[in-house]
PDB file of C-alpha atoms in Angstrom:
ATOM      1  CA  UNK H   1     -19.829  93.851 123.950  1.00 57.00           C
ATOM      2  CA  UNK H   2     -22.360  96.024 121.628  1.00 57.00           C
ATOM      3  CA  UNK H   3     -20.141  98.744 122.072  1.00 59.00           C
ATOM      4  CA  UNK H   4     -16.744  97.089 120.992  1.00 56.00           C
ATOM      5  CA  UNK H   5     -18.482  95.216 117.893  1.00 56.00           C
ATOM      6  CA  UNK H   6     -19.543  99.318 116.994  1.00 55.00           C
ATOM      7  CA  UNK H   7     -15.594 100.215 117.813  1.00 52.00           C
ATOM      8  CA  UNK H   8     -14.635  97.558 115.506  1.00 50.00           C
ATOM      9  CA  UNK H   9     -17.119  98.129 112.909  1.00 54.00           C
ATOM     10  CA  UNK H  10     -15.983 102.247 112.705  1.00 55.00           C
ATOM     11  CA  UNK H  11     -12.623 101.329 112.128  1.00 63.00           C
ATOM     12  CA  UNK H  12     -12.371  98.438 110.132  1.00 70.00           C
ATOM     13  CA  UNK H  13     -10.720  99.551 106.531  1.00 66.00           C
ATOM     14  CA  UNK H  14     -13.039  99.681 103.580  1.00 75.00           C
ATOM     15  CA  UNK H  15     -11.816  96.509 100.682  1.00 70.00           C
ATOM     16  CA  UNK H  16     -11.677  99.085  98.060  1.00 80.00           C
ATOM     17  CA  UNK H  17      -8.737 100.923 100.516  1.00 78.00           C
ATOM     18  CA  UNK H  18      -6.802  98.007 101.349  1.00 77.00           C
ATOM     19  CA  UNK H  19      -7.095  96.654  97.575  1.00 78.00           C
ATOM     20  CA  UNK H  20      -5.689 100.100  96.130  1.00 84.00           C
ATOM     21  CA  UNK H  21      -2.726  99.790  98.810  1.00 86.00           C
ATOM     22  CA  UNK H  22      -2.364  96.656  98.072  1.00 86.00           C
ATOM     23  CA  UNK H  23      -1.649  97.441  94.381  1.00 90.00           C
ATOM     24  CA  UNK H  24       0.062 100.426  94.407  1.00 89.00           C
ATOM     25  CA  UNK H  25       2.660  98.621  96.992  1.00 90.00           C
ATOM     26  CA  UNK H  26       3.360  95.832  94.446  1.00 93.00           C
ATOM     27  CA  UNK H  27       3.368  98.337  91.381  1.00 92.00           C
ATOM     28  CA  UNK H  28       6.154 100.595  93.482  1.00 91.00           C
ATOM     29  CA  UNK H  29       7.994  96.982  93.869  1.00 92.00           C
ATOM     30  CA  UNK H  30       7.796  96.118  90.444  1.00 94.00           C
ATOM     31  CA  UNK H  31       9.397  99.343  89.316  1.00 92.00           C
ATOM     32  CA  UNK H  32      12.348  98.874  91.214  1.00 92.00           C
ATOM     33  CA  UNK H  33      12.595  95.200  90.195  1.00 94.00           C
ATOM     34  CA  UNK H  34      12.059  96.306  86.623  1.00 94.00           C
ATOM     35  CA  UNK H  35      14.266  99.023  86.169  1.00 92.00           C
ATOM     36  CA  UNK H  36      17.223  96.586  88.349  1.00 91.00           C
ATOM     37  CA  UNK H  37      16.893  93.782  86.777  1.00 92.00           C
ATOM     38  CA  UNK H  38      14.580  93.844  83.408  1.00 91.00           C
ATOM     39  CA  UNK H  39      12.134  92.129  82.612  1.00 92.00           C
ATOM     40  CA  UNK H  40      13.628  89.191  81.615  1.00 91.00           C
ATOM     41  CA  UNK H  41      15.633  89.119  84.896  1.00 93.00           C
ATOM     42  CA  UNK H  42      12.347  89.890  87.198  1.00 93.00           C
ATOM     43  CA  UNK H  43      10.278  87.252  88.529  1.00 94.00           C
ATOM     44  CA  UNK H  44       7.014  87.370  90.202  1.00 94.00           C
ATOM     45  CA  UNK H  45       8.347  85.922  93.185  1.00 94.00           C
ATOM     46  CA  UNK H  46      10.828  88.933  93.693  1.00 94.00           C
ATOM     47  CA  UNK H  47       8.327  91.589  92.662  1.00 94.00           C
ATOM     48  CA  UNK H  48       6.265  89.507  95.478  1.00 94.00           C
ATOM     49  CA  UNK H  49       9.484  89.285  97.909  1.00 93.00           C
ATOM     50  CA  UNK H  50       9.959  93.273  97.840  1.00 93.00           C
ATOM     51  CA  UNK H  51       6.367  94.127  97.805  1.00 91.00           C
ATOM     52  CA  UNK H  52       6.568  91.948 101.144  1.00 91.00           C
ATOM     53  CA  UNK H  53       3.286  90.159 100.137  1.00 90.00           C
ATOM     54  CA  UNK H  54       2.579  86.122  98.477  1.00 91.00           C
ATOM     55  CA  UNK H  55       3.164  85.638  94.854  1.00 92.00           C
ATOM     56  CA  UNK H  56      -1.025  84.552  95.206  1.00 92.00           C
ATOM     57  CA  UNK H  57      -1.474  88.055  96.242  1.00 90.00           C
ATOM     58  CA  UNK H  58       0.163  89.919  93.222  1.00 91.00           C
ATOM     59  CA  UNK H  59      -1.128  87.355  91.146  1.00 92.00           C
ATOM     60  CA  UNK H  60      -4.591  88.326  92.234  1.00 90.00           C
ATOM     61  CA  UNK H  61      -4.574  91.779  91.149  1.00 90.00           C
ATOM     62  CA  UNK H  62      -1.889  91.228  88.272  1.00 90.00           C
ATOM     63  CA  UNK H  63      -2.540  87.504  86.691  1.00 88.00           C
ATOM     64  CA  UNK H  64       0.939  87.345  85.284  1.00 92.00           C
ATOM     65  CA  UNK H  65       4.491  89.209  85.139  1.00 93.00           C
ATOM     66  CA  UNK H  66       3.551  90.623  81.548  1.00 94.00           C
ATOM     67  CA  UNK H  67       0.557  92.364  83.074  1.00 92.00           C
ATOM     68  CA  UNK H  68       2.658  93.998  86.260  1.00 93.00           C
ATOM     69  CA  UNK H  69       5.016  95.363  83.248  1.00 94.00           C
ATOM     70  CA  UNK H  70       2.322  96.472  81.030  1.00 93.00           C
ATOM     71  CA  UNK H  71       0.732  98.622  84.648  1.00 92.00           C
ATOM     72  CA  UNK H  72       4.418  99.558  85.444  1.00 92.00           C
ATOM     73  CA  UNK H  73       4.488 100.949  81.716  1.00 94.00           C
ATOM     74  CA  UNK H  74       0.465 102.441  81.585  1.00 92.00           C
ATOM     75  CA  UNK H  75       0.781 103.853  85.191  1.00 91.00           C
ATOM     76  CA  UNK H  76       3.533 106.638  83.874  1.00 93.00           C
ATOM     77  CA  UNK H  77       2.331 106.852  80.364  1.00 95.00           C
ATOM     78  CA  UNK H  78      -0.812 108.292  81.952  1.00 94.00           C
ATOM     79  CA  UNK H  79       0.876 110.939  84.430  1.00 94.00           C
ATOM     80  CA  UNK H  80       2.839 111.866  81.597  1.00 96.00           C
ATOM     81  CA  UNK H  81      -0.626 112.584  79.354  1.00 97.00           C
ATOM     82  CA  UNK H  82      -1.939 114.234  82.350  1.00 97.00           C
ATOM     83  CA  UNK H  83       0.346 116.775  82.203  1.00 96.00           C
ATOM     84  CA  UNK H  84      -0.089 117.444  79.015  1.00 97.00           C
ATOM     85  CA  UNK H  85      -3.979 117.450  79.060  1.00 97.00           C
ATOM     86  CA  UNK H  86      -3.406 120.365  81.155  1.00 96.00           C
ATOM     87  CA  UNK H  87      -2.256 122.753  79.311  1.00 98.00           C
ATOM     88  CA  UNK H  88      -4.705 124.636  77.222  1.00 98.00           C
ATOM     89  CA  UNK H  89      -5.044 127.077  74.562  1.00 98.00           C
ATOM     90  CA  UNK H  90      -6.587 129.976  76.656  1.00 98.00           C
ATOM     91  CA  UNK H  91      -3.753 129.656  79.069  1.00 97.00           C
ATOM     92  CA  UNK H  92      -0.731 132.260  78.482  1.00 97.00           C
ATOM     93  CA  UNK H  93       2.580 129.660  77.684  1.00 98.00           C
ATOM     94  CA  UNK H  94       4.514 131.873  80.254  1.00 97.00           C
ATOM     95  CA  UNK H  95       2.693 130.338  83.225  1.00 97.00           C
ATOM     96  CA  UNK H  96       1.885 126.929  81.258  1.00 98.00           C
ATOM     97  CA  UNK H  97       5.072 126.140  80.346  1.00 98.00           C
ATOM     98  CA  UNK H  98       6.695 126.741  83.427  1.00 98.00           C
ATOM     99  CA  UNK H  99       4.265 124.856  85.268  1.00 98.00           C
ATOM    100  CA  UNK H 100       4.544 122.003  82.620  1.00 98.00           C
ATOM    101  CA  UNK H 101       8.506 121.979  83.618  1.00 98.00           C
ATOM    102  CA  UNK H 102       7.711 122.014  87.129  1.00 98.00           C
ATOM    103  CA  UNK H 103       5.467 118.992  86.658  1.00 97.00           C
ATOM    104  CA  UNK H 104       7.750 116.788  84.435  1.00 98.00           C
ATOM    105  CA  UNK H 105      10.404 117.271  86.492  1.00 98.00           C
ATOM    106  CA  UNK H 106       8.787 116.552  89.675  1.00 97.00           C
ATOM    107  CA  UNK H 107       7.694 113.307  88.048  1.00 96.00           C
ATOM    108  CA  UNK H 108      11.149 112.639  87.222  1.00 97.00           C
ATOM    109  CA  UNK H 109      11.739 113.114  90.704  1.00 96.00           C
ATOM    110  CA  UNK H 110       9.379 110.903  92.264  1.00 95.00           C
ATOM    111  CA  UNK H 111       9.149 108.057  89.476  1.00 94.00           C
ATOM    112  CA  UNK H 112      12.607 107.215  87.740  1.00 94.00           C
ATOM    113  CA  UNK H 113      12.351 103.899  87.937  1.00 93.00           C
ATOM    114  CA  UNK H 114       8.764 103.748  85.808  1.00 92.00           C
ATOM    115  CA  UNK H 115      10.493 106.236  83.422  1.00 94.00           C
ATOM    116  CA  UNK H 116      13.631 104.600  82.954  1.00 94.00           C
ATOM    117  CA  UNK H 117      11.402 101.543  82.395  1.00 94.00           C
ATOM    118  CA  UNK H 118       9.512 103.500  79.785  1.00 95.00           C
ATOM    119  CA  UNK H 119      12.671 104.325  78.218  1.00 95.00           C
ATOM    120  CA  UNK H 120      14.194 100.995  77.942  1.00 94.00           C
ATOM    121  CA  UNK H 121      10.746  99.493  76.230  1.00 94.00           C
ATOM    122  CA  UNK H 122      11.248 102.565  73.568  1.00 95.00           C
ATOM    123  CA  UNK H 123      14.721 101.056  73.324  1.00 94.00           C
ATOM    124  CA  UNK H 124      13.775  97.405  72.771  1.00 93.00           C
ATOM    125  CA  UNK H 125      11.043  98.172  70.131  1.00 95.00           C
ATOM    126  CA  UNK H 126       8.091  99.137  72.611  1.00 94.00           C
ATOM    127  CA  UNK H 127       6.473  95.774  72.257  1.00 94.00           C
ATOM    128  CA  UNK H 128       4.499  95.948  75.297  1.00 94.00           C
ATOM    129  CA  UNK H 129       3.600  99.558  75.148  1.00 93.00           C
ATOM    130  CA  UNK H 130       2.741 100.224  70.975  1.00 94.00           C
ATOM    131  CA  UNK H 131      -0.874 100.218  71.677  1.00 94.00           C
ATOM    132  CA  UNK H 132      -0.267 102.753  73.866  1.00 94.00           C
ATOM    133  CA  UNK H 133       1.762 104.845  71.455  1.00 96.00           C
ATOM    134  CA  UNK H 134      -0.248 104.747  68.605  1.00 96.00           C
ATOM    135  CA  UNK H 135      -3.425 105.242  70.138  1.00 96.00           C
ATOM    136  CA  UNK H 136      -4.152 107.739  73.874  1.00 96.00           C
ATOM    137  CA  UNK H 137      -0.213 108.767  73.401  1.00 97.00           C
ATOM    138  CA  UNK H 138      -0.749 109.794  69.875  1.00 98.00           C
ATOM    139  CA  UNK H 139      -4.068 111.718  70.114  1.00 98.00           C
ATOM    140  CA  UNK H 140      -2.673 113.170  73.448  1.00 98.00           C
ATOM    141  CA  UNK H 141       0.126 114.563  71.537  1.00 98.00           C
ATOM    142  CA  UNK H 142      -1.639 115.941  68.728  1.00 98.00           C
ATOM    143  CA  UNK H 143      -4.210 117.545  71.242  1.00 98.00           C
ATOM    144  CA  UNK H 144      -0.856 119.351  72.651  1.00 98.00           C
ATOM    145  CA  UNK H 145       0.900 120.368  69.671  1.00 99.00           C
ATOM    146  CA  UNK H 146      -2.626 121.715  68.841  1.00 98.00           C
ATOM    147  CA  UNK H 147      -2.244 124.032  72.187  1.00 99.00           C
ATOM    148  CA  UNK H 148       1.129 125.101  70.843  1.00 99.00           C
ATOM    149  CA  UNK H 149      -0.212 126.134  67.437  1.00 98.00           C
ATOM    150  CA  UNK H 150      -2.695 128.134  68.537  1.00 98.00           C
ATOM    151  CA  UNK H 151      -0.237 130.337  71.050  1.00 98.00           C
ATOM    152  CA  UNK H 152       1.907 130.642  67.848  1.00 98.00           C
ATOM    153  CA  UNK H 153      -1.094 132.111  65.763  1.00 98.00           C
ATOM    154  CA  UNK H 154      -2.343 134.461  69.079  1.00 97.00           C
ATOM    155  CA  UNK H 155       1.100 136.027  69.286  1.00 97.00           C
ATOM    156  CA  UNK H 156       2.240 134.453  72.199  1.00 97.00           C
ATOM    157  CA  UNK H 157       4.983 132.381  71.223  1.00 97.00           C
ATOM    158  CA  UNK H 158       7.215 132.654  68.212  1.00 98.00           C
ATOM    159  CA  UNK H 159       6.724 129.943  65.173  1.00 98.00           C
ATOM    160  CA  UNK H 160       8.736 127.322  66.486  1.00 98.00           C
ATOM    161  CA  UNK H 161       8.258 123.915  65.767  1.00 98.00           C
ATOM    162  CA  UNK H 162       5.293 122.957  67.741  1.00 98.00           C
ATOM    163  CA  UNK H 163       6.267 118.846  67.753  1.00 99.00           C
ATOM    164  CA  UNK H 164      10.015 119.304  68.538  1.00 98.00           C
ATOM    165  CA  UNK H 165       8.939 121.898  71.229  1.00 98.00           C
ATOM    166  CA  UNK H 166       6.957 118.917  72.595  1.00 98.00           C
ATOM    167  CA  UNK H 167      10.130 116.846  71.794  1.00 98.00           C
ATOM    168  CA  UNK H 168      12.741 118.881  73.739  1.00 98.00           C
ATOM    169  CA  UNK H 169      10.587 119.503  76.407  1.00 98.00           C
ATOM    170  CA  UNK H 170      10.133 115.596  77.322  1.00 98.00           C
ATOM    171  CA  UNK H 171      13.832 114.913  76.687  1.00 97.00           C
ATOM    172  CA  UNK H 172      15.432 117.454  79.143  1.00 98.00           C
ATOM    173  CA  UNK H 173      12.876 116.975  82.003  1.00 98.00           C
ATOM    174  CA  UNK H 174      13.050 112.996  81.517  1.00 97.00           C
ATOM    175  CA  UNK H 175      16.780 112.874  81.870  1.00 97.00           C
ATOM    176  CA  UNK H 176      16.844 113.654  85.273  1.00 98.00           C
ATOM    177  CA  UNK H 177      15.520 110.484  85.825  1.00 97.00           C
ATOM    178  CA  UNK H 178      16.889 108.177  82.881  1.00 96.00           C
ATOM    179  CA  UNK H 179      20.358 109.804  82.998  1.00 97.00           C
ATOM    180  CA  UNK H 180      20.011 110.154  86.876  1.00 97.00           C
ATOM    181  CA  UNK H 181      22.967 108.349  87.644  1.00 96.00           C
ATOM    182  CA  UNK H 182      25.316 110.277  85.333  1.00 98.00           C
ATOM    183  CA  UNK H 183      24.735 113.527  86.674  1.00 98.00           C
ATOM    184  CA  UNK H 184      24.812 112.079  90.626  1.00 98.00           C
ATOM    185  CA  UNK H 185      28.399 111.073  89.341  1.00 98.00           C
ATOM    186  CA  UNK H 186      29.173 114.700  87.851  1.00 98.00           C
ATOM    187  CA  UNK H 187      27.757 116.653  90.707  1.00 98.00           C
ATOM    188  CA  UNK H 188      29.706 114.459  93.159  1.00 97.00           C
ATOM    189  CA  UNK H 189      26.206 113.621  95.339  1.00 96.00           C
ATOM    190  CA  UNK H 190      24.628 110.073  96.610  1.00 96.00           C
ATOM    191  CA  UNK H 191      21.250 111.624  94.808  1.00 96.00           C
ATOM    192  CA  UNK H 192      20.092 114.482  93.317  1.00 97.00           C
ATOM    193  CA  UNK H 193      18.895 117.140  95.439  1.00 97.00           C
ATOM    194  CA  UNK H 194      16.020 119.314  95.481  1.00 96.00           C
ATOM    195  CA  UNK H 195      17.627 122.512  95.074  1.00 97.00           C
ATOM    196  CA  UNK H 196      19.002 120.233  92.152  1.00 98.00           C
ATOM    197  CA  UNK H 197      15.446 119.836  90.492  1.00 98.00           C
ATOM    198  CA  UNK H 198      14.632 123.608  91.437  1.00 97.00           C
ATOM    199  CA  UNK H 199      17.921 124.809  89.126  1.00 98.00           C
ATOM    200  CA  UNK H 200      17.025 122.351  86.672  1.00 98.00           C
ATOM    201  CA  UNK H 201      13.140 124.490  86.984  1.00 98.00           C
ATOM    202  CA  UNK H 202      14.821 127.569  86.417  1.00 97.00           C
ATOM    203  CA  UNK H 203      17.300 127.070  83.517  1.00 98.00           C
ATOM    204  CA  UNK H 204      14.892 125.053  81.372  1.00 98.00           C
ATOM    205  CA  UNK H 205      12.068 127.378  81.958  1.00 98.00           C
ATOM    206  CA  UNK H 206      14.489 130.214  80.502  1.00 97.00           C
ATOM    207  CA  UNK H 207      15.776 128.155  77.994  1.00 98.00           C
ATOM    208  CA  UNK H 208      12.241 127.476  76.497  1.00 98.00           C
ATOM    209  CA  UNK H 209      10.857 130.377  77.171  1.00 98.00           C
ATOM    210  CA  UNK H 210      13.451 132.571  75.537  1.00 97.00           C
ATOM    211  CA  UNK H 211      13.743 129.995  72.953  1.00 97.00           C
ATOM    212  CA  UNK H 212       9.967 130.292  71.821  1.00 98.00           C
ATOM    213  CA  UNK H 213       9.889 133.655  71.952  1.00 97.00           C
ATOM    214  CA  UNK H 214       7.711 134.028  75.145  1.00 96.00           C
ATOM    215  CA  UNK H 215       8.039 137.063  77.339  1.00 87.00           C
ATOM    216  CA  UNK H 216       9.455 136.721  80.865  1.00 80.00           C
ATOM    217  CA  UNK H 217       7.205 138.534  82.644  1.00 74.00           C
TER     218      UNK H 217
END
């Protein structure tokens, strides 16, 4: 009997582990519900429903629909910043860039619903996500467009516009998610493929590179 209770003590799941499961299950639900229907057209109860879990339980961790949104909205703001906090002056833009690309892309990959979201918000005024614009997003971006300057003054890329550059480089990586759909319909395919994403990799790494200036190799 000792020895079972030990058994069952080993394996029993910290809270913390089940709680972040927990979450990040409803969050994945509530981007697909979001990007279907809205959020006008969502409900708690559906977000509940597809995250296969009670409404008490996503009220729990979220309190209300407007809050589920507002993490749907902060949880790809912030893996979009992370990207960017990455890349840093002392690094040469030939491998940063490229493995900015890579990133973006891969996040378009793995998370169109929460940027189509994103996009849509931008669309409607960005009530729900202003905040976020004007304050981490904003400093974020100036810390970047910092980075950018100072490879422009080192030699290392030509003087392009460092804010545009920031510009182009979040529209052509975030249309493979937002503007999925289009391009499944050009390329004749049920989904984009990853040999898909990897010439997407290649062309816009060119493109930019050879656009700013910044040697090959």
């Amino acid at each position: 009997m000792i020895e079972k209770k030990k058994a069952a003590k080993r394996t029993r799941r910290p809270l913390t582990e089940i709680r972040q499961e927990n979450i990040d299950q409803i969050v994945k639900a509530a981007e697909k519900q979001f990007a279907d229907n809205g959020f006008s057209g969502t409900t708690v109860s559906s977000i509940a429903e597809a995250a296969g879990l009670p409404k008490p339980n996503v009220l729990y961790y979220f309190k209300s629909k407007e809050g589920l949104y507002r993490a749907v909205l902060k949880r790809i703001l912030e893996l979009w910043m992370e990207a960017m906090h990455d890349l840093h002056a002392e690094d040469h833009p030939r491998e940063a860039l490229r493995g900015y690309i890579v990133r973006k892309l891969r996040q378009s990959r793995d998370f169109p619903d929460a940027s189509k979201i994103f996009a849509a918000e931008i669309l409607h005024g960005a009530p729900y996500v202003r905040e976020e614009l004007e304050g981490p997003l904003k400093r974020q971006f100036d810390d970047t467009v910092a980075v950018f300057r100072a490879w422009i003054a080192k030699g290392w890329m030509d003087p392009v516009n460092p804010e545009h550059l920031l510009f182009t480089l979040w529209a052509s990586t975030q249309s493979y998610a937002d503007f999925a759909l289009q391009m499944k319909v050009l390329l004749g395919r049920e989904e984009l493929t990853d040999d898909d994403f990897d010439n997407a990799i290649e062309l816009l790494t060119r493109l930019v590179l050879k656009g700013c200036g910044v040697k090959m190799v």
